[in-house]
Every structure is written in C-alpha cells, then in structure tokens.
Amino acid sequence: MSARRDEDRPPGGDPPPGGKRSSGGNRPSGGNRPPAYGDGRKVRLRLSELRRTPRRDWALRFAFGAGVSALAGVVSVLAGPRAGGLFLAFPAILLASVTLVAKEEGDRQAGQDVGGATFGALGLIGFAVVVAFTATVWPLWLSLALATLTWAALSLALYAALTRLCR
C-alpha cells in the first residue's frame, strides 16, 4: 500500500474523522468515490511514475492482454474474422490495470483511470469512422495519421467538455 499523495487529497485537506465534511454542496463526502470531473486538478504526465509500478504488475497486464489477443486469434480461426474481431475490441489491459490500481492506490484512482479509458474508447469511434471513409481512397499512412489525430482530439475534447460541465 502506498502512502497517500498530496494531489490525492481533497481540496481543504483531509476530512475529519468519520470522513464527512460539513461544507454541504453536492460533493461526495468520504468513502472511495471517484471525484467529480472538474475538481480543479490538472492532468499531468509524470514518466517517473512508471518506475513505481512493480514489474510483476507490468507482466500481469501484458499476459492478460496477450491472452485475450490469442483468444481472438483462436475465435477468428474457428468462427471467422468478424467473430474474432469482436474479441479484439475487448479492453484487455483495462481490467487488469484497474484491479491493480484499485489494490495499490485505491478506488478513487481506479475510478479516474476508468474515466480516462472511457474518453479514449469514445475517441476510438472517431478513429474508426475516419479509417472507414478514407482507407480505400487515401494512402494508408495518411488515413491512419488523420484517424489518430481524430482520436486524440475527440478524446481530449470530450474530457474538456465534461470537465467544464461539472464545474
């Protein structure tokens, strides 16, 4: 179990014993609920955090993802590529990651990870639409480049929109 970091603390410090605040409002009090979007914290990229994850956890995530991909291959051989493709849409890494994050860093952080994965998955819809309309008429590298930009822009725009709505 890791120590609680300052950025994980709710604004105003730790809640009093019992986990409830007297400030009212619609913020969740106590418990392990994920924070509302737009709680004022900034999204940051810290590569040094990658070293905190034990190698065993990385291996578990990799093995789970590889197992689901292998299952998709077997299903493709037995039932055809359409059925196998459905298994490739399965978010293999997310299940293993969220379980480990919840165990190591708490439900709040796991909830934030699921929220980020949701925005990424919604952005993949934009990726798929762009590839579907451009892959046969444009060079493949251009189609995939535009699809990747669409994924990133759509995911970030959805995050920004929800963050603003929840303020």
Tab-separated table of N, CA, C and O in Angstrom, residues 41-151:
chain	number	residue	atom	x	y	z
A	41	ARG	N	-8.148	19.777	-10.404
A	41	ARG	CA	-6.818	19.222	-10.558
A	41	ARG	C	-6.448	19.159	-12.032
A	41	ARG	O	-7.290	18.949	-12.876
A	42	LYS	N	-5.182	19.339	-12.325
A	42	LYS	CA	-4.674	19.318	-13.689
A	42	LYS	C	-4.241	17.911	-14.068
A	42	LYS	O	-3.771	17.152	-13.238
A	43	VAL	N	-4.391	17.586	-15.339
A	43	VAL	CA	-3.883	16.327	-15.857
A	43	VAL	C	-2.394	16.516	-16.104
A	43	VAL	O	-1.982	17.494	-16.735
A	44	ARG	N	-1.566	15.606	-15.590
A	44	ARG	CA	-0.116	15.713	-15.739
A	44	ARG	C	0.454	14.398	-16.219
A	44	ARG	O	-0.076	13.328	-15.907
A	45	LEU	N	1.562	14.478	-16.936
A	45	LEU	CA	2.289	13.296	-17.363
A	45	LEU	C	3.590	13.259	-16.584
A	45	LEU	O	4.399	14.180	-16.662
A	46	ARG	N	3.763	12.216	-15.789
A	46	ARG	CA	4.986	12.037	-14.998
A	46	ARG	C	5.580	10.686	-15.347
A	46	ARG	O	5.133	9.647	-14.857
A	47	LEU	N	6.592	10.683	-16.197
A	47	LEU	CA	7.222	9.433	-16.604
A	47	LEU	C	7.879	8.723	-15.429
A	47	LEU	O	7.991	7.497	-15.429
A	48	SER	N	8.284	9.463	-14.417
A	48	SER	CA	8.914	8.841	-13.253
A	48	SER	C	7.947	7.907	-12.521
A	48	SER	O	8.374	6.985	-11.829
A	49	GLU	N	6.638	8.113	-12.694
A	49	GLU	CA	5.651	7.257	-12.048
A	49	GLU	C	5.672	5.840	-12.610
A	49	GLU	O	5.230	4.902	-11.954
A	50	LEU	N	6.176	5.677	-13.834
A	50	LEU	CA	6.245	4.339	-14.430
A	50	LEU	C	7.134	3.417	-13.606
A	50	LEU	O	6.909	2.208	-13.565
A	51	ARG	N	8.152	3.970	-12.960
A	51	ARG	CA	9.063	3.146	-12.149
A	51	ARG	C	8.424	2.647	-10.868
A	51	ARG	O	8.892	1.690	-10.271
A	52	ARG	N	7.351	3.283	-10.429
A	52	ARG	CA	6.691	2.868	-9.185
A	52	ARG	C	5.942	1.560	-9.341
A	52	ARG	O	5.732	0.855	-8.369
A	53	THR	N	5.505	1.252	-10.555
A	53	THR	CA	4.740	0.031	-10.781
A	53	THR	C	5.670	-1.170	-10.760
A	53	THR	O	6.639	-1.203	-11.518
A	54	PRO	N	5.390	-2.154	-9.917
A	54	PRO	CA	6.256	-3.342	-9.868
A	54	PRO	C	6.254	-4.094	-11.199
A	54	PRO	O	5.261	-4.110	-11.923
A	55	ARG	N	7.376	-4.742	-11.498
A	55	ARG	CA	7.496	-5.497	-12.746
A	55	ARG	C	6.446	-6.599	-12.826
A	55	ARG	O	5.966	-6.930	-13.904
A	56	ARG	N	6.094	-7.178	-11.694
A	56	ARG	CA	5.075	-8.218	-11.682
A	56	ARG	C	3.753	-7.689	-12.230
A	56	ARG	O	3.054	-8.367	-12.981
A	57	ASP	N	3.394	-6.454	-11.887
A	57	ASP	CA	2.156	-5.861	-12.387
A	57	ASP	C	2.215	-5.634	-13.895
A	57	ASP	O	1.237	-5.859	-14.601
A	58	TRP	N	3.364	-5.174	-14.390
A	58	TRP	CA	3.524	-4.996	-15.845
A	58	TRP	C	3.386	-6.345	-16.548
A	58	TRP	O	2.735	-6.451	-17.595
A	59	ALA	N	3.999	-7.372	-15.986
A	59	ALA	CA	3.938	-8.708	-16.597
A	59	ALA	C	2.496	-9.225	-16.611
A	59	ALA	O	2.049	-9.811	-17.605
A	60	LEU	N	1.749	-9.000	-15.526
A	60	LEU	CA	0.361	-9.437	-15.461
A	60	LEU	C	-0.479	-8.740	-16.527
A	60	LEU	O	-1.277	-9.377	-17.217
A	61	ARG	N	-0.304	-7.449	-16.674
A	61	ARG	CA	-1.050	-6.703	-17.692
A	61	ARG	C	-0.728	-7.216	-19.087
A	61	ARG	O	-1.618	-7.405	-19.921
A	62	PHE	N	0.560	-7.414	-19.343
A	62	PHE	CA	0.985	-7.906	-20.651
A	62	PHE	C	0.400	-9.297	-20.906
A	62	PHE	O	-0.124	-9.580	-21.986
A	63	ALA	N	0.478	-10.180	-19.919
A	63	ALA	CA	-0.011	-11.547	-20.089
A	63	ALA	C	-1.522	-11.570	-20.323
A	63	ALA	O	-2.015	-12.314	-21.178
A	64	PHE	N	-2.253	-10.759	-19.601
A	64	PHE	CA	-3.700	-10.716	-19.771
A	64	PHE	C	-4.061	-10.205	-21.161
A	64	PHE	O	-4.914	-10.775	-21.847
A	65	GLY	N	-3.410	-9.137	-21.598
A	65	GLY	CA	-3.656	-8.600	-22.940
A	65	GLY	C	-3.287	-9.595	-24.024
A	65	GLY	O	-4.021	-9.782	-25.002
A	66	ALA	N	-2.155	-10.267	-23.865
A	66	ALA	CA	-1.730	-11.273	-24.850
A	66	ALA	C	-2.697	-12.445	-24.862
A	66	ALA	O	-3.013	-12.989	-25.933
A	67	GLY	N	-3.200	-12.832	-23.700
A	67	GLY	CA	-4.147	-13.941	-23.635
A	67	GLY	C	-5.447	-13.633	-24.371
A	67	GLY	O	-5.974	-14.468	-25.117
A	68	VAL	N	-5.960	-12.427	-24.184
A	68	VAL	CA	-7.193	-12.046	-24.875
A	68	VAL	C	-6.946	-11.952	-26.381
A	68	VAL	O	-7.784	-12.377	-27.189
A	69	SER	N	-5.792	-11.427	-26.788
A	69	SER	CA	-5.468	-11.354	-28.214
A	69	SER	C	-5.340	-12.754	-28.810
A	69	SER	O	-5.800	-13.005	-29.930
A	70	ALA	N	-4.719	-13.683	-28.080
A	70	ALA	CA	-4.607	-15.066	-28.561
A	70	ALA	C	-5.989	-15.702	-28.675
A	70	ALA	O	-6.268	-16.425	-29.643
A	71	LEU	N	-6.855	-15.434	-27.701
A	71	LEU	CA	-8.222	-15.940	-27.768
A	71	LEU	C	-8.937	-15.402	-29.003
A	71	LEU	O	-9.663	-16.135	-29.682
A	72	ALA	N	-8.725	-14.132	-29.313
A	72	ALA	CA	-9.325	-13.545	-30.521
A	72	ALA	C	-8.822	-14.263	-31.770
A	72	ALA	O	-9.593	-14.499	-32.711
A	73	GLY	N	-7.542	-14.635	-31.801
A	73	GLY	CA	-6.999	-15.377	-32.931
A	73	GLY	C	-7.640	-16.748	-33.073
A	73	GLY	O	-7.989	-17.166	-34.184
A	74	VAL	N	-7.820	-17.440	-31.968
A	74	VAL	CA	-8.455	-18.763	-31.997
A	74	VAL	C	-9.901	-18.645	-32.472
A	74	VAL	O	-10.367	-19.422	-33.316
A	75	VAL	N	-10.618	-17.650	-31.944
A	75	VAL	CA	-12.007	-17.444	-32.359
A	75	VAL	C	-12.059	-17.108	-33.852
A	75	VAL	O	-12.938	-17.595	-34.578
A	76	SER	N	-11.122	-16.319	-34.340
A	76	SER	CA	-11.076	-15.978	-35.771
A	76	SER	C	-10.899	-17.219	-36.636
A	76	SER	O	-11.538	-17.359	-37.676
A	77	VAL	N	-10.017	-18.123	-36.206
A	77	VAL	CA	-9.783	-19.348	-36.972
A	77	VAL	C	-11.025	-20.237	-36.946
A	77	VAL	O	-11.421	-20.797	-37.971
A	78	LEU	N	-11.673	-20.339	-35.787
A	78	LEU	CA	-12.814	-21.242	-35.649
A	78	LEU	C	-14.124	-20.659	-36.183
A	78	LEU	O	-14.932	-21.389	-36.760
A	79	ALA	N	-14.353	-19.379	-35.974
A	79	ALA	CA	-15.655	-18.794	-36.304
A	79	ALA	C	-15.588	-17.687	-37.352
A	79	ALA	O	-16.611	-17.097	-37.674
A	80	GLY	N	-14.413	-17.360	-37.829
A	80	GLY	CA	-14.293	-16.321	-38.845
A	80	GLY	C	-13.800	-15.011	-38.272
A	80	GLY	O	-13.840	-14.780	-37.060
A	81	PRO	N	-13.323	-14.131	-39.168
A	81	PRO	CA	-12.719	-12.874	-38.713
A	81	PRO	C	-13.684	-11.901	-38.045
A	81	PRO	O	-13.279	-11.149	-37.178
A	82	ARG	N	-14.943	-11.926	-38.418
A	82	ARG	CA	-15.890	-10.998	-37.763
A	82	ARG	C	-16.062	-11.335	-36.284
A	82	ARG	O	-16.070	-10.453	-35.434
A	83	ALA	N	-16.198	-12.597	-35.988
A	83	ALA	CA	-16.338	-13.009	-34.589
A	83	ALA	C	-15.052	-12.734	-33.815
A	83	ALA	O	-15.084	-12.264	-32.671
A	84	GLY	N	-13.901	-13.010	-34.438
A	84	GLY	CA	-12.624	-12.750	-33.776
A	84	GLY	C	-12.390	-11.275	-33.523
A	84	GLY	O	-11.822	-10.886	-32.508
A	85	GLY	N	-12.842	-10.454	-34.459
A	85	GLY	CA	-12.686	-9.003	-34.311
A	85	GLY	C	-13.416	-8.451	-33.103
A	85	GLY	O	-12.975	-7.487	-32.483
A	86	LEU	N	-14.523	-9.073	-32.758
A	86	LEU	CA	-15.255	-8.636	-31.565
A	86	LEU	C	-14.410	-8.805	-30.309
A	86	LEU	O	-14.460	-7.984	-29.401
A	87	PHE	N	-13.613	-9.867	-30.270
A	87	PHE	CA	-12.757	-10.092	-29.110
A	87	PHE	C	-11.609	-9.089	-29.054
A	87	PHE	O	-11.121	-8.763	-27.983
A	88	LEU	N	-11.183	-8.592	-30.197
A	88	LEU	CA	-10.119	-7.589	-30.199
A	88	LEU	C	-10.603	-6.259	-29.651
A	88	LEU	O	-9.806	-5.436	-29.221
A	89	ALA	N	-11.908	-6.052	-29.671
A	89	ALA	CA	-12.457	-4.822	-29.106
A	89	ALA	C	-12.513	-4.870	-27.583
A	89	ALA	O	-12.751	-3.865	-26.934
A	90	PHE	N	-12.275	-6.021	-27.000
A	90	PHE	CA	-12.315	-6.192	-25.551
A	90	PHE	C	-11.151	-5.428	-24.903
A	90	PHE	O	-10.004	-5.603	-25.282
A	91	PRO	N	-11.430	-4.564	-23.964
A	91	PRO	CA	-10.348	-3.783	-23.348
A	91	PRO	C	-9.543	-4.621	-22.355
A	91	PRO	O	-9.662	-4.491	-21.143
A	92	ALA	N	-8.698	-5.472	-22.887
A	92	ALA	CA	-7.979	-6.457	-22.079
A	92	ALA	C	-7.121	-5.830	-20.994
A	92	ALA	O	-7.137	-6.263	-19.847
A	93	ILE	N	-6.387	-4.831	-21.332
A	93	ILE	CA	-5.464	-4.245	-20.381
A	93	ILE	C	-6.219	-3.516	-19.268
A	93	ILE	O	-5.788	-3.501	-18.128
A	94	LEU	N	-7.354	-2.924	-19.602
A	94	LEU	CA	-8.081	-2.121	-18.618
A	94	LEU	C	-8.478	-2.939	-17.391
A	94	LEU	O	-8.306	-2.478	-16.262
A	95	LEU	N	-8.988	-4.126	-17.589
A	95	LEU	CA	-9.428	-4.923	-16.440
A	95	LEU	C	-8.290	-5.222	-15.481
A	95	LEU	O	-8.421	-5.059	-14.264
A	96	ALA	N	-7.166	-5.661	-16.034
A	96	ALA	CA	-6.021	-5.969	-15.174
A	96	ALA	C	-5.494	-4.699	-14.513
A	96	ALA	O	-5.176	-4.688	-13.324
A	97	SER	N	-5.410	-3.628	-15.275
A	97	SER	CA	-4.866	-2.378	-14.746
A	97	SER	C	-5.726	-1.809	-13.631
A	97	SER	O	-5.219	-1.410	-12.582
A	98	VAL	N	-7.026	-1.755	-13.850
A	98	VAL	CA	-7.919	-1.165	-12.846
A	98	VAL	C	-7.898	-1.984	-11.561
A	98	VAL	O	-7.898	-1.428	-10.463
A	99	THR	N	-7.851	-3.288	-11.687
A	99	THR	CA	-7.774	-4.136	-10.496
A	99	THR	C	-6.512	-3.840	-9.698
A	99	THR	O	-6.555	-3.680	-8.471
A	100	LEU	N	-5.383	-3.750	-10.394
A	100	LEU	CA	-4.121	-3.476	-9.697
A	100	LEU	C	-4.079	-2.066	-9.125
A	100	LEU	O	-3.609	-1.856	-8.009
A	101	VAL	N	-4.574	-1.094	-9.871
A	101	VAL	CA	-4.582	0.286	-9.381
A	101	VAL	C	-5.473	0.401	-8.149
A	101	VAL	O	-5.104	1.048	-7.169
A	102	ALA	N	-6.641	-0.233	-8.178
A	102	ALA	CA	-7.536	-0.180	-7.014
A	102	ALA	C	-6.867	-0.785	-5.790
A	102	ALA	O	-6.988	-0.256	-4.679
A	103	LYS	N	-6.135	-1.873	-5.988
A	103	LYS	CA	-5.468	-2.537	-4.863
A	103	LYS	C	-4.321	-1.689	-4.326
A	103	LYS	O	-4.145	-1.565	-3.123
A	104	GLU	N	-3.545	-1.095	-5.214
A	104	GLU	CA	-2.341	-0.365	-4.812
A	104	GLU	C	-2.604	1.089	-4.435
A	104	GLU	O	-1.982	1.605	-3.519
A	105	GLU	N	-3.501	1.769	-5.171
A	105	GLU	CA	-3.664	3.203	-4.983
A	105	GLU	C	-5.061	3.621	-4.567
A	105	GLU	O	-5.316	4.797	-4.363
A	106	GLY	N	-5.984	2.681	-4.509
A	106	GLY	CA	-7.321	2.994	-4.029
A	106	GLY	C	-8.353	3.108	-5.139
A	106	GLY	O	-8.031	3.255	-6.318
A	107	ASP	N	-9.610	3.048	-4.713
A	107	ASP	CA	-10.724	3.097	-5.655
A	107	ASP	C	-10.820	4.424	-6.389
A	107	ASP	O	-11.256	4.476	-7.539
A	108	ARG	N	-10.445	5.492	-5.730
A	108	ARG	CA	-10.536	6.811	-6.351
A	108	ARG	C	-9.657	6.886	-7.596
A	108	ARG	O	-10.105	7.324	-8.653
A	109	GLN	N	-8.416	6.455	-7.479
A	109	GLN	CA	-7.506	6.481	-8.618
A	109	GLN	C	-7.982	5.521	-9.698
A	109	GLN	O	-7.909	5.827	-10.879
A	110	ALA	N	-8.483	4.361	-9.309
A	110	ALA	CA	-9.002	3.398	-10.284
A	110	ALA	C	-10.187	3.996	-11.042
A	110	ALA	O	-10.311	3.819	-12.255
A	111	GLY	N	-11.037	4.714	-10.334
A	111	GLY	CA	-12.172	5.386	-10.982
A	111	GLY	C	-11.719	6.421	-11.992
A	111	GLY	O	-12.310	6.563	-13.067
A	112	GLN	N	-10.669	7.151	-11.670
A	112	GLN	CA	-10.132	8.130	-12.606
A	112	GLN	C	-9.553	7.440	-13.836
A	112	GLN	O	-9.720	7.924	-14.959
A	113	ASP	N	-8.908	6.312	-13.640
A	113	ASP	CA	-8.367	5.557	-14.773
A	113	ASP	C	-9.482	5.066	-15.686
A	113	ASP	O	-9.363	5.109	-16.910
A	114	VAL	N	-10.569	4.596	-15.108
A	114	VAL	CA	-11.703	4.141	-15.911
A	114	VAL	C	-12.307	5.314	-16.686
A	114	VAL	O	-12.675	5.175	-17.855
A	115	GLY	N	-12.392	6.464	-16.042
A	115	GLY	CA	-12.901	7.650	-16.743
A	115	GLY	C	-12.038	8.004	-17.945
A	115	GLY	O	-12.551	8.275	-19.035
A	116	GLY	N	-10.728	7.979	-17.763
A	116	GLY	CA	-9.830	8.267	-18.879
A	116	GLY	C	-9.954	7.241	-19.991
A	116	GLY	O	-9.941	7.578	-21.175
A	117	ALA	N	-10.104	5.983	-19.612
A	117	ALA	CA	-10.270	4.928	-20.616
A	117	ALA	C	-11.581	5.109	-21.380
A	117	ALA	O	-11.654	4.822	-22.579
A	118	THR	N	-12.605	5.599	-20.706
A	118	THR	CA	-13.883	5.835	-21.374
A	118	THR	C	-13.742	6.910	-22.439
A	118	THR	O	-14.235	6.752	-23.562
A	119	PHE	N	-13.054	7.997	-22.117
A	119	PHE	CA	-12.832	9.048	-23.119
A	119	PHE	C	-12.016	8.514	-24.292
A	119	PHE	O	-12.299	8.820	-25.446
A	120	GLY	N	-11.005	7.707	-23.999
A	120	GLY	CA	-10.196	7.111	-25.058
A	120	GLY	C	-11.009	6.186	-25.947
A	120	GLY	O	-10.864	6.182	-27.173
A	121	ALA	N	-11.886	5.396	-25.337
A	121	ALA	CA	-12.727	4.475	-26.110
A	121	ALA	C	-13.712	5.238	-26.991
A	121	ALA	O	-13.949	4.859	-28.144
A	122	LEU	N	-14.277	6.316	-26.475
A	122	LEU	CA	-15.178	7.126	-27.294
A	122	LEU	C	-14.422	7.765	-28.457
A	122	LEU	O	-14.949	7.887	-29.566
A	123	GLY	N	-13.181	8.166	-28.214
A	123	GLY	CA	-12.356	8.706	-29.287
A	123	GLY	C	-12.075	7.672	-30.364
A	123	GLY	O	-11.919	8.013	-31.546
A	124	LEU	N	-12.020	6.398	-29.976
A	124	LEU	CA	-11.797	5.335	-30.965
A	124	LEU	C	-12.944	5.223	-31.962
A	124	LEU	O	-12.753	4.758	-33.090
A	125	ILE	N	-14.127	5.650	-31.580
A	125	ILE	CA	-15.239	5.671	-32.533
A	125	ILE	C	-14.899	6.632	-33.669
A	125	ILE	O	-15.099	6.319	-34.851
A	126	GLY	N	-14.362	7.800	-33.323
A	126	GLY	CA	-13.924	8.744	-34.349
A	126	GLY	C	-12.827	8.161	-35.218
A	126	GLY	O	-12.815	8.343	-36.442
A	127	PHE	N	-11.883	7.451	-34.597
A	127	PHE	CA	-10.815	6.779	-35.335
A	127	PHE	C	-11.408	5.822	-36.364
A	127	PHE	O	-11.035	5.824	-37.543
A	128	ALA	N	-12.343	4.996	-35.931
A	128	ALA	CA	-12.949	4.000	-36.821
A	128	ALA	C	-13.698	4.657	-37.978
A	128	ALA	O	-13.616	4.195	-39.123
A	129	VAL	N	-14.406	5.729	-37.700
A	129	VAL	CA	-15.158	6.420	-38.753
A	129	VAL	C	-14.196	6.991	-39.802
A	129	VAL	O	-14.414	6.836	-41.004
A	130	VAL	N	-13.126	7.622	-39.351
A	130	VAL	CA	-12.155	8.194	-40.295
A	130	VAL	C	-11.522	7.103	-41.153
A	130	VAL	O	-11.421	7.238	-42.374
A	131	VAL	N	-11.105	6.005	-40.538
A	131	VAL	CA	-10.500	4.911	-41.315
A	131	VAL	C	-11.510	4.329	-42.293
A	131	VAL	O	-11.181	4.060	-43.455
A	132	ALA	N	-12.750	4.145	-41.855
A	132	ALA	CA	-13.778	3.564	-42.724
A	132	ALA	C	-13.997	4.405	-43.984
A	132	ALA	O	-14.216	3.857	-45.068
A	133	PHE	N	-13.932	5.718	-43.858
A	133	PHE	CA	-14.201	6.585	-45.005
A	133	PHE	C	-12.968	6.913	-45.837
A	133	PHE	O	-13.100	7.335	-46.980
A	134	THR	N	-11.764	6.758	-45.283
A	134	THR	CA	-10.576	7.209	-46.011
A	134	THR	C	-9.605	6.114	-46.411
A	134	THR	O	-8.785	6.321	-47.307
A	135	ALA	N	-9.651	4.946	-45.787
A	135	ALA	CA	-8.626	3.916	-46.013
A	135	ALA	C	-8.580	3.412	-47.452
A	135	ALA	O	-7.521	3.017	-47.931
A	136	THR	N	-9.696	3.431	-48.155
A	136	THR	CA	-9.704	2.916	-49.532
A	136	THR	C	-9.455	3.989	-50.579
A	136	THR	O	-9.248	3.662	-51.750
A	137	VAL	N	-9.463	5.262	-50.176
A	137	VAL	CA	-9.277	6.336	-51.165
A	137	VAL	C	-8.006	7.148	-50.940
A	137	VAL	O	-7.571	7.859	-51.841
A	138	TRP	N	-7.425	7.084	-49.774
A	138	TRP	CA	-6.190	7.798	-49.446
A	138	TRP	C	-5.088	6.788	-49.191
A	138	TRP	O	-5.370	5.625	-48.905
A	139	PRO	N	-3.831	7.244	-49.204
A	139	PRO	CA	-2.747	6.339	-48.771
A	139	PRO	C	-3.000	5.924	-47.310
A	139	PRO	O	-3.477	6.729	-46.502
A	140	LEU	N	-2.684	4.682	-47.006
A	140	LEU	CA	-2.982	4.152	-45.668
A	140	LEU	C	-2.318	4.971	-44.570
A	140	LEU	O	-2.927	5.235	-43.532
A	141	TRP	N	-1.076	5.403	-44.768
A	141	TRP	CA	-0.386	6.180	-43.730
A	141	TRP	C	-1.135	7.470	-43.441
A	141	TRP	O	-1.236	7.889	-42.294
A	142	LEU	N	-1.704	8.095	-44.472
A	142	LEU	CA	-2.430	9.346	-44.275
A	142	LEU	C	-3.754	9.085	-43.557
A	142	LEU	O	-4.149	9.834	-42.647
A	143	SER	N	-4.429	8.017	-43.943
A	143	SER	CA	-5.681	7.652	-43.299
A	143	SER	C	-5.473	7.387	-41.810
A	143	SER	O	-6.216	7.888	-40.961
A	144	LEU	N	-4.432	6.608	-41.490
A	144	LEU	CA	-4.167	6.287	-40.076
A	144	LEU	C	-3.686	7.505	-39.292
A	144	LEU	O	-4.023	7.658	-38.109
A	145	ALA	N	-2.913	8.372	-39.939
A	145	ALA	CA	-2.454	9.587	-39.252
A	145	ALA	C	-3.640	10.483	-38.898
A	145	ALA	O	-3.752	10.973	-37.763
A	146	LEU	N	-4.544	10.688	-39.857
A	146	LEU	CA	-5.718	11.515	-39.583
A	146	LEU	C	-6.624	10.860	-38.546
A	146	LEU	O	-7.172	11.537	-37.665
A	147	ALA	N	-6.765	9.538	-38.610
A	147	ALA	CA	-7.586	8.829	-37.633
A	147	ALA	C	-7.004	8.973	-36.225
A	147	ALA	O	-7.732	9.160	-35.252
A	148	THR	N	-5.680	8.898	-36.111
A	148	THR	CA	-5.030	9.044	-34.808
A	148	THR	C	-5.231	10.455	-34.262
A	148	THR	O	-5.530	10.637	-33.070
A	149	LEU	N	-5.089	11.451	-35.109
A	149	LEU	CA	-5.341	12.832	-34.674
A	149	LEU	C	-6.796	13.019	-34.258
A	149	LEU	O	-7.091	13.711	-33.280
A	150	THR	N	-7.698	12.393	-34.989
A	150	THR	CA	-9.123	12.467	-34.644
A	150	THR	C	-9.380	11.839	-33.281
A	150	THR	O	-10.109	12.397	-32.454
A	151	TRP	N	-8.774	10.673	-33.038
A	151	TRP	CA	-8.925	10.001	-31.744
A	151	TRP	C	-8.465	10.905	-30.606
A	151	TRP	O	-9.176	11.089	-29.618
